[in-house]
């Protein structure tokens, strides 16, 4: 038996080694324990996570690759989170998924791991786990679904749900046609096919160096995904031999590259909170200001929904992430490594743009400055974010009267009230939706526009929220406001009628009140009453220990890495 970590379980002749080997000899031959690396396949497939259901088949290809390279593959089912089904919000369970994956990887006799994720929270949770356990790890993203069509028009999964539902509320689409479109929305296996959170996190994971270069964005139904999964299995075996761990890959330079990629593809705002959490696990000092500063100089090169026209299948056909990154190669950190052991930039030489409508050149970008902007001010002392690429240009500098909702339920009860005192210039404020207040920081910041304004032709308004929004959504939405209302943030004190001033160029979000007035106010008792106060279980632990969005919304005791060592023998 060699010096593999798994030898701590299987090596030797004592009773424990006997037990460890004997219980694994259900099909494994004796030479499985002769020092070959044991590779876990952390599998987030589940029938209740439709975007990841096909990962069982992907895992089989990974297994073959591991065997071929001389390793022993071992499937490890881990917590799976289906974005559309899990209540109250999958984000509440991201840290639980990360914690469970980390602990299971540490507790088991494995030397490396292939991480299979797809739906929004699964890749972030797996990356957080990998950073904390620091075993050689490679991510295989499950890939986006193929483009669906309805009445001859492509359907962008997620984004077109928002658009069509607003059309129903605005009276320009019948409820029957809306329901009819349902069977066309999800055309194949895979995750959402817009540049939503799942696609974004696959791209970001590749830019971080954790995905085999060229793999992110390969459609789930494309046979090249299985070929790449096979390759990733072999790669994991090689990574164990090279002792190539997340600690050597997740560096400040790799986070820099991830932020460049995030901006160039017009990725989801959710990536900000996930990147901050992953960086926290990896011990990399990353801040909101880094996201703004690095992203600010990056052009938007990808014309994908929700900000643009095309879908992930088009991006893959047009050259994929590598073609995008080749255009901004000079903005990338040249030394940040990937799972291959070579820098990311060295993998860009052969990349080409095959469709200049989908991927623009550096000389003719869709926007000059595509990064996610970070705002500060009276309403967001420690920061809030906005995605200008998905916002209406005429609203990026705006002043309007606040219309305040204390909770999602309050918003639903009143948003379509014909007597609601709101006009097209109003600023819709939704609070009680942060990590602690909801709890779990749901995707509600793109709150629906009042029906009476939709009928009048209004299609966007400034919205301010301490929650998140779906990566498939769009609009002039200021989100991730910190501190959240439930953590004592000034958002809890703003009142309907207060003049709110947004100035994205100046990076400000303020309330135009006499000095000291906002600070002197007490939050309305109804506002405070709406905050969550769970008594037991995960929710109680979460509310007690969750950090604010500007720190990644991780649990405070999960920040950092303890590595893969187990302090005690099996007992
Ligand atoms: Fe799974 Fe969108 S619902 S990625």
Coordinates of C-alpha atoms and ligand atoms in Angstrom, one line a residue:
X1 CA 0.0 0.0 0.0
X2 CA 1.4 3.4 -1.0
X3 CA 1.3 6.7 0.7
X4 CA -2.2 7.7 -0.4
X5 CA -4.6 9.2 2.1
X6 CA -6.8 6.2 1.7
X7 CA -3.9 4.0 3.0
X8 CA -4.8 5.4 6.4
X9 CA -7.9 3.2 6.2
X10 CA -6.8 0.3 4.0
X11 CA -3.1 -0.2 4.7
X12 CA -1.8 -2.7 7.3
X13 CA -2.9 -5.9 8.8
X14 CA -4.8 -4.8 11.9
X15 CA -8.5 -5.4 12.6
X16 CA -9.5 -1.9 11.4
X17 CA -7.7 -2.3 8.1
X18 CA -9.3 -5.7 7.7
X19 CA -12.8 -4.2 8.3
X20 CA -12.2 -1.3 5.9
X21 CA -11.1 -3.6 3.1
X22 CA -13.5 -6.4 3.8
X23 CA -16.6 -4.2 3.6
X24 CA -15.4 -2.7 0.4
X25 CA -14.8 -6.1 -1.2
X26 CA -18.2 -6.2 -2.8
X27 CA -16.9 -6.4 -6.3
X28 CA -13.6 -4.6 -5.6
X29 CA -10.6 -6.9 -6.2
X30 CA -7.7 -7.1 -3.7
X31 CA -5.5 -4.9 -5.9
X32 CA -8.0 -2.1 -5.4
X33 CA -6.1 -1.6 -2.1
X34 CA -2.6 -1.8 -3.4
X35 CA -2.0 2.0 -3.4
X36 CA -4.1 3.2 -6.3
X37 CA -5.9 6.5 -5.7
X38 CA -9.5 6.2 -4.6
X39 CA -11.5 8.9 -6.3
X40 CA -14.9 10.0 -5.0
X41 CA -17.5 11.2 -7.4
X42 CA -19.6 13.7 -5.5
X43 CA -22.9 13.3 -7.3
X44 CA -25.7 15.9 -6.9
X45 CA -28.1 14.0 -9.2
X46 CA -31.6 13.6 -7.9
X47 CA -35.0 13.2 -9.3
X48 CA -36.0 16.2 -7.3
X49 CA -33.2 18.3 -9.0
X50 CA -34.3 17.9 -12.6
X51 CA -31.3 20.0 -13.9
X52 CA -28.9 17.4 -12.4
X53 CA -30.9 14.2 -13.0
X54 CA -28.6 13.2 -15.9
X55 CA -25.5 13.4 -13.7
X56 CA -25.9 9.6 -12.9
X57 CA -24.9 9.0 -16.5
X58 CA -22.1 11.5 -16.3
X59 CA -20.8 9.7 -13.2
X60 CA -20.6 6.5 -15.2
X61 CA -18.3 8.2 -17.7
X62 CA -16.2 9.6 -14.9
X63 CA -15.9 6.1 -13.4
X64 CA -14.6 4.7 -16.7
X65 CA -12.0 7.5 -16.9
X66 CA -10.8 6.9 -13.3
X67 CA -10.5 3.1 -13.9
X68 CA -8.7 3.7 -17.2
X69 CA -6.1 5.9 -15.4
X70 CA -5.6 3.3 -12.7
X71 CA -7.8 4.7 -9.9
X72 CA -10.8 3.4 -8.0
X73 CA -14.0 5.4 -8.6
X74 CA -16.5 5.6 -5.8
X75 CA -19.8 7.4 -6.1
X76 CA -20.7 9.6 -3.2
X77 CA -24.2 11.0 -3.3
X78 CA -24.2 14.4 -1.7
X79 CA -26.9 17.0 -0.9
X80 CA -28.8 18.0 -4.0
X81 CA -30.7 21.2 -4.4
X82 CA -33.3 21.7 -7.1
X83 CA -33.7 25.4 -7.5
X84 CA -37.3 25.4 -8.7
X85 CA -38.6 23.0 -6.0
X86 CA -36.8 23.5 -2.7
X87 CA -38.6 25.7 -0.3
X88 CA -38.4 28.3 1.0
X89 CA -35.3 29.0 -1.1
X90 CA -32.4 26.7 -2.2
X91 CA -29.9 29.3 -0.9
X92 CA -31.0 28.5 2.7
X93 CA -29.5 25.0 2.1
X94 CA -26.3 25.9 0.1
X95 CA -24.2 26.1 3.3
X96 CA -25.7 22.8 4.6
X97 CA -24.8 21.1 1.2
X98 CA -21.3 22.5 1.4
X99 CA -20.9 21.5 5.0
X100 CA -22.2 17.9 4.4
X101 CA -20.0 17.4 1.3
X102 CA -16.9 18.7 3.1
X103 CA -17.5 16.5 6.1
X104 CA -18.3 13.4 4.0
X105 CA -15.1 13.8 1.9
X106 CA -13.0 14.2 5.0
X107 CA -14.6 11.3 6.8
X108 CA -14.2 8.8 4.0
X109 CA -11.1 7.1 2.5
X110 CA -10.7 9.1 -0.6
X111 CA -7.7 10.7 -2.2
X112 CA -9.4 13.0 -4.7
X113 CA -12.8 13.9 -5.9
X114 CA -14.7 14.7 -9.1
X115 CA -17.5 17.2 -8.3
X116 CA -20.7 16.9 -10.4
X117 CA -23.0 19.9 -10.2
X118 CA -25.2 22.0 -12.3
X119 CA -28.3 23.6 -10.9
X120 CA -27.6 26.9 -9.2
X121 CA -26.4 26.1 -5.7
X122 CA -24.7 22.8 -6.5
X123 CA -21.5 24.0 -8.0
X124 CA -21.0 26.8 -5.4
X125 CA -21.6 24.3 -2.5
X126 CA -19.2 21.8 -4.0
X127 CA -16.5 24.4 -4.5
X128 CA -16.9 25.6 -0.9
X129 CA -16.6 22.0 0.3
X130 CA -13.6 21.4 -1.9
X131 CA -11.8 24.5 -0.7
X132 CA -12.4 23.6 3.0
X133 CA -11.3 19.9 2.7
X134 CA -8.6 20.7 0.2
X135 CA -8.4 17.3 -1.6
X136 CA -7.4 17.2 -5.2
X137 CA -10.7 18.2 -6.9
X138 CA -12.0 18.8 -10.4
X139 CA -15.5 20.1 -11.3
X140 CA -17.6 18.7 -14.1
X141 CA -20.5 21.0 -14.8
X142 CA -23.6 19.1 -16.0
X143 CA -24.2 21.6 -18.8
X144 CA -27.1 23.6 -20.0
X145 CA -30.3 22.2 -21.7
X146 CA -30.9 22.6 -25.4
X147 CA -32.8 25.6 -26.7
X148 CA -36.6 25.1 -26.6
X149 CA -38.9 26.8 -29.0
X150 CA -42.6 28.0 -28.7
X151 CA -44.4 29.0 -31.9
X152 CA -41.2 29.3 -33.8
X153 CA -39.4 31.4 -31.3
X154 CA -36.6 30.3 -29.0
X155 CA -37.5 30.1 -25.3
X156 CA -34.9 31.2 -22.7
X157 CA -35.4 29.0 -19.7
X158 CA -36.2 31.2 -16.7
X159 CA -35.9 34.5 -18.5
X160 CA -38.9 33.9 -20.7
X161 CA -40.9 32.6 -17.7
X162 CA -40.5 36.1 -16.2
X163 CA -41.3 37.8 -19.5
X164 CA -44.3 35.7 -20.3
X165 CA -45.8 35.9 -16.8
X166 CA -45.5 39.7 -16.9
X167 CA -47.3 39.7 -20.3
X168 CA -50.1 37.7 -18.7
X169 CA -50.3 40.3 -15.9
X170 CA -50.1 43.1 -18.4
X171 CA -52.9 41.6 -20.5
X172 CA -50.9 41.0 -23.7
X173 CA -50.8 37.1 -23.4
X174 CA -53.6 34.8 -22.5
X175 CA -53.4 32.4 -19.6
X176 CA -54.0 29.5 -22.0
X177 CA -51.0 30.4 -24.2
X178 CA -48.9 30.9 -21.1
X179 CA -49.7 27.3 -20.0
X180 CA -49.2 26.0 -23.5
X181 CA -45.6 27.4 -23.5
X182 CA -44.9 25.3 -20.4
X183 CA -44.2 22.1 -22.3
X184 CA -41.7 23.8 -24.6
X185 CA -39.6 25.5 -21.9
X186 CA -37.5 22.6 -20.9
X187 CA -36.3 20.8 -24.1
X188 CA -33.7 18.4 -22.7
X189 CA -31.7 17.3 -19.8
X190 CA -29.4 20.0 -18.3
X191 CA -29.7 23.3 -16.3
X192 CA -31.2 26.6 -17.4
X193 CA -29.9 27.7 -20.8
X194 CA -29.7 31.4 -20.2
X195 CA -26.7 33.1 -18.6
X196 CA -28.4 32.5 -15.3
X197 CA -26.7 31.4 -12.1
X198 CA -26.1 27.8 -13.2
X199 CA -24.4 28.7 -16.5
X200 CA -22.6 31.6 -14.7
X201 CA -21.2 29.3 -12.0
X202 CA -20.0 26.8 -14.5
X203 CA -18.2 29.5 -16.4
X204 CA -16.8 31.0 -13.2
X205 CA -15.7 27.6 -12.0
X206 CA -13.7 27.2 -15.2
X207 CA -12.2 30.6 -14.9
X208 CA -11.2 29.8 -11.3
X209 CA -9.3 26.9 -12.8
X210 CA -11.4 24.1 -11.2
X211 CA -13.0 22.8 -14.5
X212 CA -11.0 21.2 -17.3
X213 CA -10.6 24.1 -19.8
X214 CA -13.1 24.1 -22.6
X215 CA -15.7 22.0 -20.7
X216 CA -18.0 24.6 -19.1
X217 CA -21.0 25.4 -21.2
X218 CA -21.0 22.1 -23.1
X219 CA -24.7 21.2 -23.4
X220 CA -25.9 18.4 -21.2
X221 CA -27.2 16.5 -24.2
X222 CA -24.0 16.8 -26.2
X223 CA -22.0 13.6 -26.3
X224 CA -18.8 15.6 -25.8
X225 CA -19.9 16.1 -22.2
X226 CA -19.5 12.4 -21.5
X227 CA -16.2 12.3 -23.3
X228 CA -15.0 15.2 -21.1
X229 CA -16.4 13.5 -18.0
X230 CA -14.3 10.5 -18.9
X231 CA -11.3 12.7 -19.2
X232 CA -12.0 14.4 -15.9
X233 CA -11.9 11.0 -14.2
X234 CA -8.4 10.4 -15.5
X235 CA -7.4 13.9 -14.7
X236 CA -8.5 13.5 -11.0
X237 CA -6.1 10.5 -10.8
X238 CA -3.3 12.6 -12.2
X239 CA -4.1 15.4 -9.8
X240 CA -3.7 13.1 -6.8
X241 CA -0.3 12.0 -8.2
X242 CA 0.7 15.6 -8.6
X243 CA -0.8 16.6 -5.2
X244 CA -2.6 19.4 -7.0
X245 CA -5.1 20.7 -4.5
X246 CA -7.6 23.6 -4.4
X247 CA -5.3 25.6 -2.2
X248 CA -2.9 25.8 -5.2
X249 CA -5.6 26.7 -7.6
X250 CA -7.9 29.0 -5.7
X251 CA -5.6 32.0 -5.4
X252 CA -6.2 35.7 -5.7
X253 CA -5.2 35.5 -9.4
X254 CA -7.9 32.8 -10.1
X255 CA -10.6 34.9 -8.4
X256 CA -9.4 37.8 -10.5
X257 CA -9.9 35.7 -13.6
X258 CA -13.3 34.6 -12.4
X259 CA -14.4 38.2 -12.0
X260 CA -13.2 39.0 -15.5
X261 CA -15.1 36.1 -16.9
X262 CA -18.2 37.0 -14.9
X263 CA -18.2 40.5 -16.5
X264 CA -17.3 39.4 -20.0
X265 CA -20.2 36.9 -20.2
X266 CA -22.7 39.2 -18.4
X267 CA -23.1 36.6 -15.6
X268 CA -25.5 36.5 -12.7
X269 CA -25.3 38.7 -9.6
X270 CA -25.5 35.5 -7.6
X271 CA -21.9 34.8 -8.6
X272 CA -20.8 37.6 -6.3
X273 CA -22.1 36.1 -3.1
X274 CA -20.9 32.6 -4.2
X275 CA -17.4 33.9 -5.1
X276 CA -17.1 35.7 -1.7
X277 CA -18.1 32.5 0.1
X278 CA -15.7 30.3 -1.9
X279 CA -12.9 32.8 -1.3
X280 CA -13.7 32.8 2.4
X281 CA -13.3 29.0 2.5
X282 CA -10.0 29.3 0.5
X283 CA -8.6 32.0 2.7
X284 CA -8.4 34.5 -0.2
X285 CA -9.2 38.1 1.0
X286 CA -11.8 39.0 -1.6
X287 CA -14.2 42.0 -1.2
X288 CA -17.1 43.5 -2.9
X289 CA -14.8 46.3 -4.0
X290 CA -12.6 43.8 -5.8
X291 CA -15.6 42.6 -7.8
X292 CA -16.4 46.2 -8.8
X293 CA -12.8 47.2 -9.5
X294 CA -11.8 44.2 -11.5
X295 CA -15.1 43.9 -13.4
X296 CA -15.3 47.7 -14.2
X297 CA -12.7 47.5 -17.0
X298 CA -14.1 44.4 -18.7
X299 CA -16.3 44.7 -21.8
X300 CA -19.5 42.7 -22.3
X301 CA -18.8 40.3 -25.1
X302 CA -21.6 37.7 -24.9
X303 CA -25.1 38.4 -26.3
X304 CA -27.0 36.0 -24.1
X305 CA -30.3 36.2 -22.2
X306 CA -31.2 37.6 -19.8
X307 CA -29.1 40.7 -20.9
X308 CA -29.1 39.8 -24.6
X309 CA -30.6 37.5 -27.3
X310 CA -28.9 34.1 -27.4
X311 CA -28.7 31.0 -25.3
X312 CA -26.0 28.7 -23.9
X313 CA -26.2 26.3 -26.9
X314 CA -25.3 29.3 -29.1
X315 CA -22.4 30.3 -26.9
X316 CA -21.0 26.8 -27.1
X317 CA -21.4 26.7 -30.9
X318 CA -19.8 30.2 -31.2
X319 CA -16.6 29.2 -29.4
X320 CA -17.5 29.0 -25.8
X321 CA -15.8 30.6 -22.8
X322 CA -12.3 30.1 -24.2
X323 CA -13.2 32.3 -27.2
X324 CA -14.5 35.0 -24.9
X325 CA -11.5 34.9 -22.6
X326 CA -9.1 35.0 -25.5
X327 CA -10.5 38.5 -26.3
X328 CA -9.7 39.7 -22.8
X329 CA -6.5 37.7 -22.4
X330 CA -4.6 40.8 -21.4
X331 CA -6.9 41.3 -18.5
X332 CA -6.4 37.9 -17.0
X333 CA -3.9 36.8 -14.4
X334 CA -1.3 35.0 -16.4
X335 CA -0.1 32.8 -13.6
X336 CA -3.4 31.5 -12.2
X337 CA -3.3 27.7 -12.6
X338 CA -6.0 25.2 -13.6
X339 CA -6.7 21.6 -12.8
X340 CA -4.3 20.7 -15.7
X341 CA -1.4 22.2 -13.8
X342 CA -1.0 24.9 -16.5
X343 CA -2.2 28.5 -16.4
X344 CA -5.6 29.3 -17.7
X345 CA -4.2 31.7 -20.3
X346 CA -2.2 28.8 -21.9
X347 CA -5.4 27.1 -22.8
X348 CA -6.7 29.9 -24.9
X349 CA -4.4 29.7 -27.9
X350 CA -6.6 27.7 -30.1
X351 CA -9.8 29.4 -29.2
X352 CA -11.8 31.1 -32.0
X353 CA -15.0 33.0 -32.4
X354 CA -17.2 31.1 -34.9
X355 CA -20.3 33.4 -34.6
X356 CA -19.6 37.1 -34.1
X357 CA -23.2 37.8 -33.2
X358 CA -23.1 35.6 -30.1
X359 CA -19.5 36.4 -29.1
X360 CA -18.3 39.9 -29.9
X361 CA -14.7 40.9 -30.4
X362 CA -12.9 43.2 -28.0
X363 CA -13.0 45.9 -30.7
X364 CA -16.8 45.8 -30.9
X365 CA -18.2 44.8 -27.5
X366 CA -21.9 45.0 -26.5
X367 CA -20.9 47.3 -23.7
X368 CA -17.5 48.8 -22.8
X369 CA -17.9 48.3 -19.0
X370 CA -19.9 45.2 -18.1
X371 CA -18.9 44.5 -14.5
X372 CA -21.4 44.3 -11.6
X373 CA -21.4 47.6 -9.8
X374 CA -21.2 47.9 -6.0
X375 CA -23.1 50.8 -4.4
X376 CA -22.8 52.4 -1.0
X377 CA -24.9 55.1 0.7
X378 CA -27.5 55.8 3.3
X379 CA -29.4 52.6 2.4
X380 CA -26.4 50.3 2.0
X381 CA -23.6 51.3 4.4
X382 CA -21.6 48.1 3.7
X383 CA -22.6 47.7 0.1
X384 CA -25.2 46.5 -2.4
X385 CA -24.9 45.4 -6.0
X386 CA -26.5 46.1 -9.4
X387 CA -26.0 44.5 -12.8
X388 CA -26.0 47.5 -15.2
X389 CA -25.9 45.1 -18.2
X390 CA -29.4 43.8 -17.2
X391 CA -30.8 47.3 -16.2
X392 CA -32.5 50.0 -18.2
X393 CA -30.0 52.7 -19.1
X394 CA -32.4 55.5 -18.4
X395 CA -32.9 54.3 -14.8
X396 CA -29.2 54.1 -13.8
X397 CA -29.5 57.6 -12.5
X398 CA -32.9 58.0 -10.9
X399 CA -34.8 59.7 -8.1
X400 CA -38.2 58.5 -7.0
X401 CA -40.5 58.0 -4.0
X402 CA -40.1 54.8 -2.1
X403 CA -43.0 52.3 -2.0
X404 CA -42.0 49.9 0.8
X405 CA -43.0 46.3 1.4
X406 CA -42.1 44.6 4.7
X407 CA -42.0 41.0 3.3
X408 CA -42.7 39.0 0.2
X409 CA -46.2 38.3 1.5
X410 CA -46.8 42.0 2.0
X411 CA -45.6 42.7 -1.5
X412 CA -47.9 40.0 -3.1
X413 CA -50.9 41.3 -1.1
X414 CA -50.5 44.9 -2.2
X415 CA -48.5 45.1 -5.5
X416 CA -51.6 44.8 -7.8
X417 CA -53.9 46.9 -5.5
X418 CA -55.4 49.5 -7.8
X419 CA -55.2 51.9 -4.9
X420 CA -51.5 51.4 -4.3
X421 CA -49.8 54.9 -4.3
X422 CA -47.2 54.1 -7.0
X423 CA -46.2 55.6 -10.4
X424 CA -43.6 54.8 -13.0
X425 CA -41.0 56.8 -11.2
X426 CA -41.5 55.2 -7.8
X427 CA -38.7 53.0 -6.3
X428 CA -40.1 49.7 -5.1
X429 CA -38.4 48.7 -1.8
X430 CA -38.6 45.1 -0.6
X431 CA -37.0 44.2 2.8
X432 CA -36.9 41.3 5.2
X433 CA -35.4 39.1 2.4
X434 CA -31.8 39.0 3.5
X435 CA -29.9 35.9 4.7
X436 CA -31.2 36.3 8.3
X437 CA -34.6 38.0 7.8
X438 CA -36.2 35.5 5.4
X439 CA -34.2 33.3 6.2
X440 CA -32.0 32.2 3.3
X441 CA -31.9 35.3 1.0
X442 CA -34.4 34.3 -1.7
X443 CA -34.5 35.4 -5.3
X444 CA -37.2 38.0 -5.0
X445 CA -35.4 41.3 -5.6
X446 CA -36.8 41.6 -9.1
X447 CA -40.2 42.0 -7.6
X448 CA -43.1 42.2 -10.2
X449 CA -44.2 45.6 -11.4
X450 CA -47.6 46.8 -10.3
X451 CA -50.2 45.5 -12.8
X452 CA -51.7 48.9 -13.4
X453 CA -48.3 50.2 -14.5
X454 CA -47.7 47.1 -16.7
X455 CA -51.0 47.8 -18.4
X456 CA -49.8 51.4 -18.9
X457 CA -46.7 50.1 -20.8
X458 CA -44.1 50.4 -18.0
X459 CA -41.6 47.6 -18.3
X460 CA -38.9 48.5 -15.8
X461 CA -38.7 50.3 -12.5
X462 CA -35.9 50.8 -9.9
X463 CA -36.2 48.1 -7.2
X464 CA -34.2 47.9 -4.0
X465 CA -34.0 44.7 -1.9
X466 CA -31.8 42.9 0.7
X467 CA -32.5 39.6 -1.1
X468 CA -31.1 38.2 -4.4
X469 CA -32.6 37.8 -7.8
X470 CA -32.6 34.9 -10.2
X471 CA -29.7 35.0 -12.6
X472 CA -32.2 34.6 -15.4
X473 CA -34.0 37.8 -14.4
X474 CA -33.4 41.4 -15.6
X475 CA -34.3 44.9 -14.6
X476 CA -32.9 47.9 -12.7
X477 CA -32.6 46.0 -9.5
X478 CA -30.4 47.0 -6.5
X479 CA -29.9 43.9 -4.5
X480 CA -27.8 42.2 -1.7
X481 CA -28.3 45.4 0.3
X482 CA -26.1 45.2 3.5
X483 CA -26.6 45.2 6.3
X484 CA -30.0 43.6 5.6
X485 CA -33.0 45.0 7.4
X486 CA -33.1 42.1 9.9
X487 CA -29.5 42.8 10.8
X488 CA -30.2 46.4 11.8
X489 CA -29.6 47.9 8.4
X490 CA -31.1 51.3 7.5
X491 CA -33.3 49.6 4.9
X492 CA -35.5 48.7 7.9
X493 CA -36.2 52.5 8.5
X494 CA -37.0 53.8 5.1
X495 CA -40.7 54.7 4.7
X496 CA -43.1 54.9 1.7
X497 CA -42.8 58.4 0.3
X498 CA -39.1 58.9 1.2
X499 CA -37.1 60.1 -1.9
X500 CA -34.6 57.4 -2.9
X501 CA -31.7 58.5 -5.1
X502 CA -29.8 55.9 -7.3
X503 CA -26.7 57.0 -9.1
X504 CA -24.9 53.9 -10.5
X505 CA -22.0 56.0 -12.1
X506 CA -21.3 57.5 -8.7
X507 CA -21.9 54.1 -7.0
X508 CA -24.5 55.6 -4.6
X509 CA -27.8 54.6 -3.2
X510 CA -29.2 57.2 -0.8
X511 CA -32.3 58.6 0.8
X512 CA -32.7 62.3 0.4
X513 CA -33.7 63.2 4.0
X514 CA -32.4 65.8 6.4
X515 CA -29.1 64.7 8.0
X516 CA -29.6 62.3 10.9
X517 CA -33.3 61.7 10.2
X518 CA -33.0 58.1 9.0
X519 CA -30.6 57.2 11.8
X520 CA -32.9 58.6 14.4
X521 CA -35.9 56.6 13.3
X522 CA -37.0 53.3 14.8
X523 CA -38.0 50.5 12.5
X524 CA -41.8 50.1 12.2
X525 CA -42.9 47.2 14.6
X526 CA -44.6 45.6 11.6
X527 CA -41.3 45.5 9.8
X528 CA -39.5 43.8 12.8
X529 CA -42.4 41.4 13.2
X530 CA -41.9 40.1 9.7
X531 CA -38.4 38.9 10.3
X532 CA -37.9 35.1 10.7
X533 CA -37.3 33.7 14.2
X534 CA -36.9 29.9 13.7
X535 CA -36.7 28.0 17.0
X536 CA -34.9 24.8 16.0
X537 CA -33.0 22.8 13.4
X538 CA -31.0 24.1 10.5
X539 CA -32.9 27.3 10.2
X540 CA -32.2 28.3 13.8
X541 CA -28.5 27.5 13.3
X542 CA -28.5 29.4 10.1
X543 CA -30.1 32.5 11.4
X544 CA -27.7 32.6 14.4
X545 CA -24.5 32.2 12.4
X546 CA -25.1 33.4 8.8
X547 CA -22.9 36.2 7.6
X548 CA -24.2 39.1 5.5
X549 CA -24.1 39.0 1.7
X550 CA -21.0 41.2 1.5
X551 CA -19.1 38.3 3.2
X552 CA -20.7 35.6 1.0
X553 CA -23.6 34.6 3.3
X554 CA -21.6 31.6 4.6
X555 CA -22.0 30.5 8.2
X556 CA -19.4 32.2 10.3
X557 CA -18.0 28.9 11.7
X558 CA -17.6 27.4 8.2
X559 CA -15.3 30.1 6.9
X560 CA -11.8 28.8 6.2
X561 CA -10.3 25.4 5.6
X562 CA -9.3 22.6 8.0
X563 CA -7.9 20.3 5.3
X564 CA -8.4 16.6 4.9
X565 CA -6.8 15.2 8.0
X566 CA -9.0 13.2 10.4
X567 CA -7.9 13.5 14.0
X568 CA -8.9 10.1 15.2
X569 CA -9.0 6.4 14.0
X570 CA -12.3 4.6 13.2
X571 CA -14.2 3.6 16.3
Ligands
LIG1 FE1 -31.8 24.4 -12.2 FE2 -32.2 26.9 -13.4 S1 -33.6 25.6 -12.2 S2 -30.4 25.8 -13.2

